[in-house]
Coordinates of C-alpha atoms in Angstrom, one line a residue:
M1 CA 95.9 99.2 48.8
Q2 CA 93.7 102.2 48.1
D3 CA 94.6 103.9 44.9
R4 CA 95.2 107.4 46.3
S5 CA 96.0 108.9 43.0
L6 CA 92.4 108.3 42.0
S7 CA 90.9 109.0 45.4
R8 CA 90.0 112.6 45.0
R9 CA 88.7 112.0 41.4
T10 CA 86.6 109.1 42.6
V11 CA 85.1 111.1 45.6
L12 CA 84.2 113.9 43.2
A13 CA 82.7 111.4 40.8
S14 CA 80.7 109.9 43.6
A15 CA 79.6 113.3 44.7
T16 CA 78.0 113.9 41.3
V17 CA 75.8 110.9 42.0
V18 CA 74.7 111.6 45.5
A19 CA 76.1 114.2 47.8
A20 CA 75.9 112.2 51.0
S21 CA 74.0 109.2 52.4
A22 CA 70.7 110.3 54.0
T23 CA 69.5 107.0 55.5
G24 CA 72.2 106.1 58.0
A25 CA 72.9 102.5 58.8
V26 CA 71.8 99.6 56.6
G27 CA 68.5 98.2 57.9
V28 CA 67.4 101.5 59.4
T29 CA 64.1 102.7 57.9
A30 CA 64.2 106.3 56.7
T31 CA 61.4 108.7 57.6
P32 CA 59.0 109.5 54.7
A33 CA 60.6 112.9 54.3
V34 CA 64.2 111.6 54.2
A35 CA 63.1 108.7 51.8
H36 CA 61.5 111.3 49.5
R37 CA 64.6 113.4 49.4
R38 CA 66.8 110.3 48.8
D39 CA 64.5 109.1 46.0
S40 CA 64.5 112.5 44.4
R41 CA 68.3 112.5 44.2
L42 CA 68.4 108.9 42.9
E43 CA 65.7 109.7 40.3
K44 CA 67.9 112.5 39.0
I45 CA 70.7 110.1 38.5
I46 CA 68.4 107.7 36.7
S47 CA 67.2 110.5 34.4
R48 CA 70.8 111.0 33.2
M49 CA 71.3 107.3 32.4
S50 CA 71.0 105.7 29.0
I51 CA 68.7 102.7 28.4
E52 CA 71.9 100.6 28.1
A53 CA 73.2 101.8 31.4
K54 CA 69.9 101.1 33.1
I55 CA 69.8 97.6 31.8
G56 CA 73.4 97.1 32.9
Q57 CA 72.5 98.1 36.5
L58 CA 70.2 95.0 36.7
F59 CA 72.9 92.4 36.0
V60 CA 75.1 90.6 38.6
P61 CA 77.5 88.4 36.5
Y62 CA 80.4 86.2 37.4
F63 CA 83.9 86.6 36.0
Y64 CA 87.3 84.9 36.2
G65 CA 90.4 86.1 38.0
T66 CA 91.8 87.7 41.1
S67 CA 92.3 91.1 39.5
A68 CA 89.9 93.5 37.9
T69 CA 92.4 94.6 35.2
A70 CA 95.3 92.1 35.3
P71 CA 94.1 88.5 35.8
S72 CA 96.3 85.6 34.8
R73 CA 96.6 84.7 31.2
L74 CA 94.5 81.6 31.8
D75 CA 91.8 83.7 33.4
Q76 CA 91.9 86.2 30.6
D77 CA 91.3 83.4 28.1
R78 CA 88.5 82.0 30.2
N79 CA 86.8 85.4 30.4
L80 CA 87.2 85.8 26.7
A81 CA 85.6 82.4 26.0
A82 CA 82.7 82.9 28.4
L83 CA 82.1 86.7 28.5
G84 CA 83.7 88.1 25.3
V85 CA 86.1 90.3 27.3
R86 CA 89.4 89.7 29.0
T87 CA 88.8 91.3 32.3
V88 CA 85.9 92.3 34.6
A89 CA 86.9 96.0 34.1
E90 CA 86.1 95.5 30.4
L91 CA 82.9 93.6 31.3
I92 CA 81.7 96.5 33.4
A93 CA 82.6 99.0 30.6
R94 CA 80.9 97.0 27.8
Y95 CA 77.6 96.3 29.6
H96 CA 77.5 99.1 32.2
I97 CA 77.3 96.4 34.9
G98 CA 75.8 97.4 38.2
G99 CA 77.2 94.6 40.3
V100 CA 79.3 91.4 40.3
I101 CA 79.5 88.2 42.4
Y102 CA 82.6 86.6 43.7
F103 CA 83.1 82.8 43.9
H104 CA 85.9 80.6 45.3
G105 CA 87.6 78.0 43.3
W106 CA 86.2 77.7 39.8
T107 CA 86.2 81.5 39.1
N108 CA 89.5 82.0 40.9
N109 CA 88.2 85.3 42.5
I110 CA 89.3 84.6 46.0
Q111 CA 92.8 83.9 47.4
D112 CA 93.2 85.9 50.6
P113 CA 91.7 89.0 52.3
R114 CA 94.2 91.6 50.9
Q115 CA 93.7 90.3 47.4
I116 CA 89.9 90.3 47.7
A117 CA 90.0 93.9 48.9
E118 CA 92.2 95.0 46.0
L119 CA 89.9 93.2 43.6
S120 CA 87.0 95.1 45.1
N121 CA 88.9 98.4 44.6
G122 CA 89.6 97.5 41.0
V123 CA 85.9 96.8 40.4
Q124 CA 85.0 100.2 41.9
R125 CA 87.6 102.0 39.8
A126 CA 86.0 100.4 36.7
S127 CA 82.5 101.3 37.7
L128 CA 83.4 104.9 38.5
A129 CA 85.0 105.3 35.1
L130 CA 81.6 104.8 33.4
P131 CA 79.9 107.8 31.7
T132 CA 77.5 107.9 34.7
P133 CA 79.8 106.9 37.6
I134 CA 77.8 104.6 39.9
P135 CA 79.6 102.4 42.4
S136 CA 79.3 98.7 42.0
L137 CA 77.3 96.5 44.4
I138 CA 79.6 93.5 45.0
S139 CA 77.9 90.3 46.2
I140 CA 78.8 86.9 47.5
D141 CA 77.3 83.6 48.9
Q142 CA 78.9 83.6 52.4
E143 CA 76.3 81.6 54.4
H144 CA 79.0 79.9 56.5
G145 CA 78.9 76.2 57.4
V146 CA 78.8 74.1 54.2
N147 CA 78.2 77.0 51.9
V148 CA 81.1 79.5 52.3
R149 CA 83.3 81.3 49.7
I150 CA 86.0 83.0 51.8
G151 CA 88.0 80.6 53.8
S152 CA 91.6 81.3 54.6
G153 CA 92.1 84.5 56.6
A154 CA 88.4 85.2 57.4
T155 CA 86.5 84.1 60.5
Q156 CA 84.7 80.8 60.0
L157 CA 81.3 80.6 61.7
P158 CA 78.8 77.8 62.3
G159 CA 76.2 77.4 59.5
A160 CA 72.5 77.8 59.8
M161 CA 71.4 74.4 61.2
A162 CA 74.2 74.6 63.7
L163 CA 73.0 78.0 64.8
G164 CA 69.5 76.6 64.9
A165 CA 70.8 73.9 67.3
G166 CA 72.2 76.6 69.5
R167 CA 68.8 78.3 69.7
S168 CA 70.3 81.6 70.6
L169 CA 69.1 84.7 68.7
A170 CA 72.0 86.6 70.2
D171 CA 74.5 84.1 68.7
A172 CA 72.7 84.2 65.3
R173 CA 72.8 88.0 65.3
T174 CA 76.4 88.1 66.4
A175 CA 77.4 85.6 63.7
G176 CA 75.7 87.8 61.1
W177 CA 77.4 90.9 62.4
I178 CA 80.9 89.3 62.4
S179 CA 80.4 88.0 58.9
G180 CA 79.0 91.3 57.7
T181 CA 81.7 93.4 59.3
E182 CA 84.4 91.3 57.6
L183 CA 82.7 91.4 54.2
A184 CA 82.3 95.1 54.4
A185 CA 86.0 95.5 55.2
L186 CA 86.7 93.5 52.0
G187 CA 84.5 95.8 49.9
I188 CA 81.6 93.3 49.6
H189 CA 78.2 94.9 50.1
Q190 CA 75.5 92.2 49.6
N191 CA 75.5 88.7 51.1
F192 CA 73.1 86.2 49.7
A193 CA 72.2 85.0 53.2
P194 CA 70.4 84.0 55.4
V195 CA 68.6 80.9 54.1
A196 CA 64.9 81.3 55.1
D197 CA 63.8 77.9 53.9
V198 CA 62.2 75.5 56.4
N199 CA 63.8 72.1 56.0
V200 CA 60.8 69.8 56.6
N201 CA 62.2 67.2 54.2
P202 CA 65.2 65.3 55.5
A203 CA 66.0 64.1 51.9
N204 CA 66.3 67.7 50.7
P205 CA 69.4 67.6 48.5
I206 CA 70.0 71.3 48.2
I207 CA 68.9 73.0 51.4
N208 CA 69.2 70.6 54.3
I209 CA 71.8 71.9 56.9
R210 CA 71.8 75.3 55.1
S211 CA 68.4 75.8 56.9
F212 CA 68.0 76.8 60.5
G213 CA 65.6 74.0 61.1
A214 CA 62.2 72.4 60.6
D215 CA 60.0 74.8 62.7
A216 CA 58.7 77.8 60.8
G217 CA 58.6 80.0 63.9
D218 CA 62.1 79.1 65.0
V219 CA 63.5 79.6 61.5
G220 CA 61.8 83.0 61.2
R221 CA 63.3 84.2 64.5
M222 CA 66.8 83.1 63.5
V223 CA 66.4 84.6 60.0
A224 CA 65.3 88.0 61.5
A225 CA 68.3 87.9 63.9
Q226 CA 70.8 87.2 61.1
V227 CA 69.2 89.9 58.9
T228 CA 69.7 92.4 61.8
G229 CA 73.3 91.3 62.3
Y230 CA 74.3 91.6 58.7
Q231 CA 72.6 94.9 58.1
Q232 CA 73.9 96.5 61.3
A233 CA 77.3 95.7 60.0
G234 CA 76.6 97.6 56.8
V235 CA 75.9 94.7 54.5
I236 CA 72.7 94.1 52.5
A237 CA 71.2 90.8 53.7
C238 CA 69.2 88.6 51.3
A239 CA 66.6 86.1 52.5
K240 CA 66.3 83.1 50.2
H241 CA 64.8 81.2 48.4
F242 CA 61.3 82.6 48.0
P243 CA 58.6 81.2 48.2
G244 CA 60.4 78.4 50.0
H245 CA 62.8 75.6 49.0
G246 CA 62.6 73.4 52.2
D247 CA 60.3 70.6 51.1
T248 CA 61.8 69.3 47.9
G249 CA 63.6 66.1 46.9
E250 CA 65.1 67.6 43.7
D251 CA 68.0 70.0 43.2
S252 CA 67.0 73.2 41.2
H253 CA 70.5 73.3 39.8
T254 CA 69.7 70.3 37.7
G255 CA 65.9 70.2 37.5
L256 CA 62.6 72.0 38.2
P257 CA 61.3 71.0 41.6
V258 CA 57.7 71.1 42.5
I259 CA 56.5 72.2 46.0
T260 CA 53.1 70.4 46.6
H261 CA 52.1 72.4 49.7
T262 CA 48.6 73.6 49.7
R263 CA 48.0 77.3 50.2
E264 CA 47.3 76.7 53.9
E265 CA 50.5 74.7 54.2
W266 CA 52.5 77.4 52.5
D267 CA 51.1 80.0 54.8
R268 CA 52.0 77.9 57.8
I269 CA 55.3 76.4 56.8
D270 CA 57.0 78.4 54.1
A271 CA 55.8 82.0 54.6
P272 CA 56.7 82.8 58.2
P273 CA 60.5 83.2 57.8
F274 CA 60.0 85.6 54.9
R275 CA 57.4 87.6 56.8
A276 CA 59.9 87.7 59.7
A277 CA 62.7 88.8 57.4
I278 CA 60.6 91.6 55.9
A279 CA 59.6 92.7 59.4
A280 CA 63.3 92.9 60.3
G281 CA 63.9 95.2 57.4
V282 CA 65.6 92.8 55.0
D283 CA 66.7 94.8 51.9
S284 CA 66.7 91.9 49.3
I285 CA 65.0 88.6 48.8
M286 CA 66.1 85.9 46.4
T287 CA 63.7 83.8 44.3
A288 CA 63.6 80.1 43.9
H289 CA 63.6 78.1 40.6
L290 CA 60.7 75.9 41.5
Q291 CA 57.0 75.4 40.8
V292 CA 54.4 76.1 43.5
P293 CA 51.0 75.2 42.0
A294 CA 49.1 76.4 45.0
L295 CA 50.5 79.9 44.4
D296 CA 50.6 79.8 40.6
P297 CA 49.0 77.0 38.5
S298 CA 50.8 78.1 35.4
N299 CA 53.8 75.8 36.2
D300 CA 56.3 78.6 35.6
P301 CA 59.1 78.7 38.1
A302 CA 58.6 81.2 40.9
T303 CA 61.5 83.3 39.4
L304 CA 59.3 83.9 36.3
S305 CA 55.9 84.1 38.0
P306 CA 54.1 87.5 38.3
A307 CA 51.6 85.8 40.6
I308 CA 54.3 84.8 43.1
L309 CA 56.6 87.8 42.9
Q310 CA 54.1 90.6 42.4
G311 CA 51.0 89.0 43.7
V312 CA 52.4 87.3 46.8
L313 CA 55.8 88.8 47.7
R314 CA 55.0 92.4 46.9
G315 CA 51.2 92.4 47.2
E316 CA 50.5 90.2 50.1
L317 CA 53.7 90.3 52.1
G318 CA 54.3 94.0 51.3
F319 CA 58.0 93.7 50.3
D320 CA 59.3 96.7 48.3
G321 CA 63.0 95.9 48.5
V322 CA 65.2 94.3 45.8
I323 CA 64.1 91.0 44.4
V324 CA 67.1 89.1 43.1
T325 CA 66.8 86.0 41.0
D326 CA 68.7 82.8 41.9
A327 CA 71.4 82.1 39.4
L328 CA 70.0 82.1 35.9
N329 CA 72.4 79.4 34.8
M330 CA 70.5 76.8 36.9
Q331 CA 68.5 74.2 35.0
G332 CA 65.4 74.9 37.1
V333 CA 64.8 78.3 35.4
R334 CA 66.0 77.2 31.9
T335 CA 63.7 74.2 31.4
K336 CA 60.9 76.1 29.5
Y337 CA 62.5 79.2 28.0
G338 CA 65.7 80.3 26.2
D339 CA 68.5 82.2 27.9
D340 CA 67.4 85.4 26.0
R341 CA 63.9 85.2 27.4
V342 CA 64.5 84.1 31.0
P343 CA 65.8 87.6 32.1
V344 CA 63.0 89.3 30.3
L345 CA 60.4 87.1 31.9
A346 CA 62.0 87.6 35.3
L347 CA 61.8 91.3 35.0
K348 CA 58.2 91.1 33.8
A349 CA 57.5 88.9 36.8
G350 CA 58.9 91.6 39.2
A351 CA 62.6 90.8 39.7
D352 CA 65.1 93.6 40.0
Q353 CA 68.6 92.0 40.0
L354 CA 69.5 89.3 37.4
L355 CA 72.0 87.0 38.9
F356 CA 74.6 85.0 37.1
P357 CA 73.2 84.7 33.5
P358 CA 74.9 81.8 31.6
D359 CA 75.7 84.2 28.7
I360 CA 75.8 87.8 29.6
A361 CA 75.7 89.0 25.9
V362 CA 72.6 86.9 25.2
A363 CA 70.8 88.0 28.5
Y364 CA 71.7 91.7 28.1
N365 CA 70.7 91.8 24.5
G366 CA 67.5 89.9 25.2
V367 CA 66.5 92.6 27.7
L368 CA 67.6 95.4 25.4
A369 CA 65.5 94.0 22.6
A370 CA 62.5 93.7 24.9
V371 CA 62.8 97.4 25.9
R372 CA 63.2 98.6 22.3
S373 CA 60.2 96.6 21.2
G374 CA 58.1 98.0 24.1
E375 CA 57.6 94.7 25.8
I376 CA 59.4 96.2 28.8
T377 CA 58.8 99.9 29.3
E378 CA 61.5 102.3 30.4
A379 CA 59.4 103.1 33.4
R380 CA 59.6 99.4 34.4
L381 CA 63.4 99.6 34.2
D382 CA 63.4 102.7 36.3
E383 CA 61.6 100.9 39.1
S384 CA 64.2 98.3 39.4
V385 CA 67.1 100.7 39.0
L386 CA 65.7 102.9 41.8
R387 CA 65.5 99.9 44.1
I388 CA 69.1 98.9 43.3
L389 CA 70.4 102.4 43.9
R390 CA 68.5 102.5 47.2
I391 CA 70.4 99.5 48.5
K392 CA 73.7 100.9 47.1
E393 CA 73.1 104.0 49.1
K394 CA 72.1 102.1 52.2
A395 CA 75.4 100.1 51.9
G396 CA 77.3 103.5 52.1
L397 CA 78.4 103.5 48.5
F398 CA 77.3 107.0 47.8
S399 CA 78.6 108.5 51.0
G400 CA 82.1 109.4 49.7
N401 CA 84.9 107.0 49.0
P402 CA 83.8 103.4 48.0
Y403 CA 87.3 102.0 48.3
V404 CA 88.5 99.8 51.2
S405 CA 91.9 100.0 52.8
R406 CA 94.5 97.3 53.7
K407 CA 94.7 98.7 57.2
E408 CA 91.1 98.0 57.8
V409 CA 91.4 94.5 56.2
D410 CA 94.2 93.6 58.5
R411 CA 92.4 95.0 61.6
I412 CA 89.0 93.4 61.0
V413 CA 89.1 90.3 58.8
G414 CA 89.8 87.2 60.9
A415 CA 90.3 89.3 64.1
R416 CA 91.2 87.4 67.2
R417 CA 88.0 88.7 68.9
H418 CA 85.9 87.4 66.0
R419 CA 87.5 84.0 66.0
H420 CA 87.1 83.7 69.8
A421 CA 83.4 84.6 69.5
A422 CA 83.0 82.0 66.7
A423 CA 84.5 79.3 68.8
R424 CA 82.2 80.0 71.7
I425 CA 79.2 80.1 69.4
A426 CA 80.2 76.7 67.9
E427 CA 80.5 75.1 71.3
R428 CA 76.9 76.1 72.1
T429 CA 75.7 74.3 68.9
T430 CA 77.3 70.8 69.2
T431 CA 74.5 68.4 70.0
L432 CA 74.8 65.2 72.1
L433 CA 72.2 62.8 70.8
V434 CA 73.1 59.5 72.5
N435 CA 75.2 58.8 75.6
E436 CA 74.5 55.4 77.1
D437 CA 76.4 54.3 80.1
R438 CA 78.0 57.7 80.3
T439 CA 80.3 57.0 77.5
L440 CA 81.1 60.7 77.3
P441 CA 82.9 62.7 78.2
L442 CA 86.2 60.9 77.6
R443 CA 87.8 59.7 80.9
R444 CA 91.3 60.9 81.9
S445 CA 92.6 57.4 81.2
Q446 CA 91.4 57.5 77.6
R447 CA 94.4 59.2 76.0
K448 CA 95.0 57.1 72.9
L449 CA 92.5 57.8 70.2
L450 CA 91.7 56.7 66.7
V451 CA 89.8 59.1 64.4
V452 CA 88.4 57.3 61.5
G453 CA 85.6 57.6 58.9
A454 CA 84.2 59.9 56.2
S455 CA 86.5 62.8 55.5
P456 CA 84.9 65.5 53.3
A457 CA 87.2 68.3 52.2
F458 CA 86.8 71.7 53.7
P459 CA 84.3 73.9 51.7
T460 CA 87.0 76.3 50.6
D461 CA 90.2 74.3 50.9
D462 CA 90.3 70.8 49.5
T463 CA 93.8 70.3 50.9
R464 CA 92.2 70.1 54.4
T465 CA 89.9 67.2 55.2
T466 CA 87.8 66.2 58.1
V467 CA 89.5 63.2 59.7
P468 CA 93.1 64.6 60.0
E469 CA 91.7 68.0 61.1
L470 CA 89.6 66.4 63.8
A471 CA 92.6 64.3 64.9
E472 CA 94.7 67.5 65.1
A473 CA 92.1 69.1 67.3
F474 CA 92.3 66.2 69.7
D475 CA 96.2 66.4 69.6
D476 CA 96.0 70.0 70.6
L477 CA 93.9 69.0 73.6
G478 CA 96.7 66.7 74.7
Y479 CA 95.6 63.3 73.3
R480 CA 97.7 60.9 71.4
T481 CA 95.8 60.4 68.2
T482 CA 96.1 58.4 65.0
H483 CA 93.8 58.8 62.1
L484 CA 92.5 57.0 59.0
A485 CA 90.1 58.4 56.4
T486 CA 87.9 55.7 55.1
G487 CA 85.6 57.9 52.9
R488 CA 81.8 57.8 52.4
T489 CA 81.9 54.4 50.7
P490 CA 84.6 52.3 52.4
D491 CA 85.3 48.9 50.9
T492 CA 86.0 45.7 52.8
A493 CA 89.8 46.3 52.8
K494 CA 89.4 49.8 54.1
I495 CA 87.0 48.6 56.9
D496 CA 89.5 45.8 57.8
E497 CA 92.2 48.4 58.0
A498 CA 90.1 50.6 60.3
V499 CA 89.3 47.6 62.6
A500 CA 93.0 46.8 62.9
A501 CA 93.9 50.4 63.6
A502 CA 91.4 50.4 66.5
Q503 CA 93.3 47.7 68.4
G504 CA 95.1 49.1 71.4
R505 CA 93.2 52.4 71.3
D506 CA 91.3 53.7 74.3
A507 CA 88.5 55.1 72.2
V508 CA 87.5 55.5 68.5
I509 CA 85.8 58.6 67.1
V510 CA 84.1 57.7 63.8
T511 CA 82.7 60.4 61.5
T512 CA 79.8 59.8 59.1
D513 CA 78.5 61.8 56.2
N514 CA 75.0 61.3 54.8
I515 CA 74.3 57.7 55.7
N516 CA 71.4 55.8 54.1
A517 CA 70.0 52.3 54.5
T518 CA 72.6 50.7 52.1
S519 CA 75.6 52.8 53.1
P520 CA 78.8 50.9 53.8
Q521 CA 79.5 53.5 56.5
R522 CA 77.0 51.5 58.6
T523 CA 79.2 48.4 58.2
L524 CA 82.2 50.4 59.3
V525 CA 80.5 51.5 62.5
S526 CA 79.2 48.0 63.2
R527 CA 82.6 46.4 62.8
L528 CA 84.2 49.1 65.0
L529 CA 81.6 48.5 67.7
A530 CA 82.4 44.7 67.6
T531 CA 86.0 45.4 68.6
G532 CA 84.9 46.3 72.1
V533 CA 86.8 49.6 72.0
P534 CA 84.5 52.5 73.0
V535 CA 83.1 54.1 69.8
I536 CA 81.9 57.7 69.6
H537 CA 80.0 58.7 66.5
L538 CA 80.1 62.2 65.1
A539 CA 77.7 63.1 62.2
V540 CA 79.7 65.8 60.4
R541 CA 76.8 66.8 58.1
N542 CA 73.3 65.6 58.6
P543 CA 72.0 64.9 62.1
Y544 CA 69.7 62.3 60.4
D545 CA 72.6 59.8 60.2
I546 CA 71.9 58.5 63.8
A547 CA 68.7 56.9 62.5
H548 CA 70.8 54.3 60.7
L549 CA 73.1 53.5 63.7
A550 CA 70.9 52.0 66.4
E551 CA 73.8 50.2 68.1
V552 CA 76.0 53.2 68.9
R553 CA 76.3 54.2 72.5
A554 CA 77.5 57.7 72.0
S555 CA 76.6 60.0 69.2
L556 CA 76.9 63.7 68.4
A557 CA 76.0 66.1 65.6
S558 CA 78.2 69.0 64.5
Y559 CA 76.1 70.0 61.4
C560 CA 79.2 70.7 59.3
W561 CA 82.9 69.9 59.2
T562 CA 84.7 73.3 59.1
E563 CA 87.5 73.9 61.6
V564 CA 85.4 75.9 64.0
E565 CA 82.7 73.1 64.2
L566 CA 85.2 70.2 64.4
R567 CA 87.2 71.8 67.2
A568 CA 84.0 72.6 69.1
A569 CA 83.0 68.9 68.8
A570 CA 86.4 67.8 70.0
R571 CA 86.1 70.0 73.1
V572 CA 82.7 68.6 73.8
I573 CA 83.8 65.0 73.5
A574 CA 86.8 65.7 75.7
G575 CA 84.6 67.3 78.4
R576 CA 86.2 70.7 78.2
V577 CA 82.7 72.2 77.6
E578 CA 79.2 70.9 78.1
P579 CA 77.1 69.9 75.1
R580 CA 74.3 72.5 74.8
G581 CA 72.9 72.0 71.3
K582 CA 69.3 70.9 70.7
L583 CA 68.1 69.3 67.5
P584 CA 66.4 71.9 65.3
V585 CA 64.9 69.2 63.2
P586 CA 63.2 65.9 64.1
V587 CA 64.9 62.6 63.3
Q588 CA 62.6 59.9 61.9
R589 CA 63.2 56.2 62.5
A590 CA 64.8 54.4 59.7
D591 CA 62.6 51.4 60.0
D592 CA 59.4 53.4 60.3
P593 CA 59.5 57.0 59.0
T594 CA 56.0 57.7 60.5
R595 CA 57.6 57.6 64.0
Y596 CA 60.3 59.8 65.5
L597 CA 63.6 58.5 66.9
F598 CA 64.2 62.0 68.3
R599 CA 61.9 65.0 68.2
S600 CA 63.1 68.5 67.6
G601 CA 64.5 69.9 70.8
H602 CA 66.3 66.7 71.8
G603 CA 69.8 67.1 73.1
L604 CA 71.6 65.6 76.1
S605 CA 74.0 67.2 78.6
Y606 CA 76.6 65.4 80.7
D607 CA 74.4 65.6 83.8
G608 CA 71.8 63.4 82.0
V609 CA 69.3 66.2 81.4
D610 CA 67.5 66.2 78.0

């Protein structure tokens, strides 16, 4: 996979940038003397760069296709329409791009591990062909759980709220290390994880199970553990979304949320995880597109706020790493200013990396015009470029050959030992919420099962859905299983079909996904309970679903529906392993939200201990 005909040339090109890495592993703080020598070398590189090249280092755009130079004709046409070029190699050459981001699905960047690695090598070849050859920093959103980009072939791990339920810092660190090790083998150097938001609002539409939980101290400890794991694996971690996105009822992709916390509340609720991440040596922090009047009364989004980025994040919290904006195509950052001004204002506020501009030409030329007019000084550009080159060096991109090899991909990505560790971690996260009359674990006589209910598609593979995958997991455990997907909004006919299918079964496992007071999923569960067949409820997304199901006698939360979490839940239901998870968030009563149904820390075991 490595292009050996270019290997020596590339190594020599890299050597003109930096002779060798001087900082060691990612996350290890260099001594002042070493840091000074490193910065001196990086500053020499910067001194040889044109204004255009410096601006290009700041941008992290998307692109279409599975190849850097030979994407499909369709992807070439999509690139031409959106970016003005046919390939990412041309994009890098035109704008001196310093990094790119991979997505699954809509950009068609990701098929399988070998293809991803070859794409990464192609991106590096294009970057090292620039007049000043600087390796590219390749990024991804691989949070795991609900927000994952690389599916097939890579190890799937429990998401943040599941890890929060496991309450093991060692497991959180291990999950970060496994993920980071596999990303590094694929040539991906920066992961926009972990989420440092504290999910104190159960109705949060954008964070929710992507958060480790509702307790700021617990979230901070888990964030620090994951930062350590990622960066020990050689990948730049990124805590997000500063100054905190956990208490909002609006999605910043479609609007501009407002966080109404007082300054005291922000210090107590939102700040601790970011302080913990910084103490753990996190190398990048992502901004949030939301207003926090207590920190900046101007009503600008945090991404564009000097008071928040320079005053609070750099000044008060002492962070001197890379500040990366959340995606600049999101409506939350575009409500007040045009796409040419948003990147300029972000830089003036203190950001370094400009992620995912909706129009790269407009954004790039907007920054170039601001520099030429003197609105942004070249010295200000140099500050951000230096920070970006620092993390490139820490990721090992200046230590010789930035390419990855097929042999290492095959050895590391999806390795048996990684999958085994992920399965054991997932088992420790599944949470037993209700178990009246010792309904669980299933008895030996209960062999004929029906799996029914909401069946969301897997995050990276819409050909695989929850209900049949869960049924298969029970089949693999020796059960005789039938299944029926009824969806999130089952109609009367579908509910009748489910009730009929329950006849003659020894038990029914019913999955739910985001129940509310008017959800027909409640009717489905009620009708199944009326059959007299034992019913086991599994919330495959939000643990809050149980608040709307007062009649169920057995209920569990898996916090997501990927294969690793579904199979762990099946093993717990079957009694092959004990339930060990504890709620990382409180669950309020549906009839009286001022009271708790379950407090954070609730979780049953099969010996009846809470």
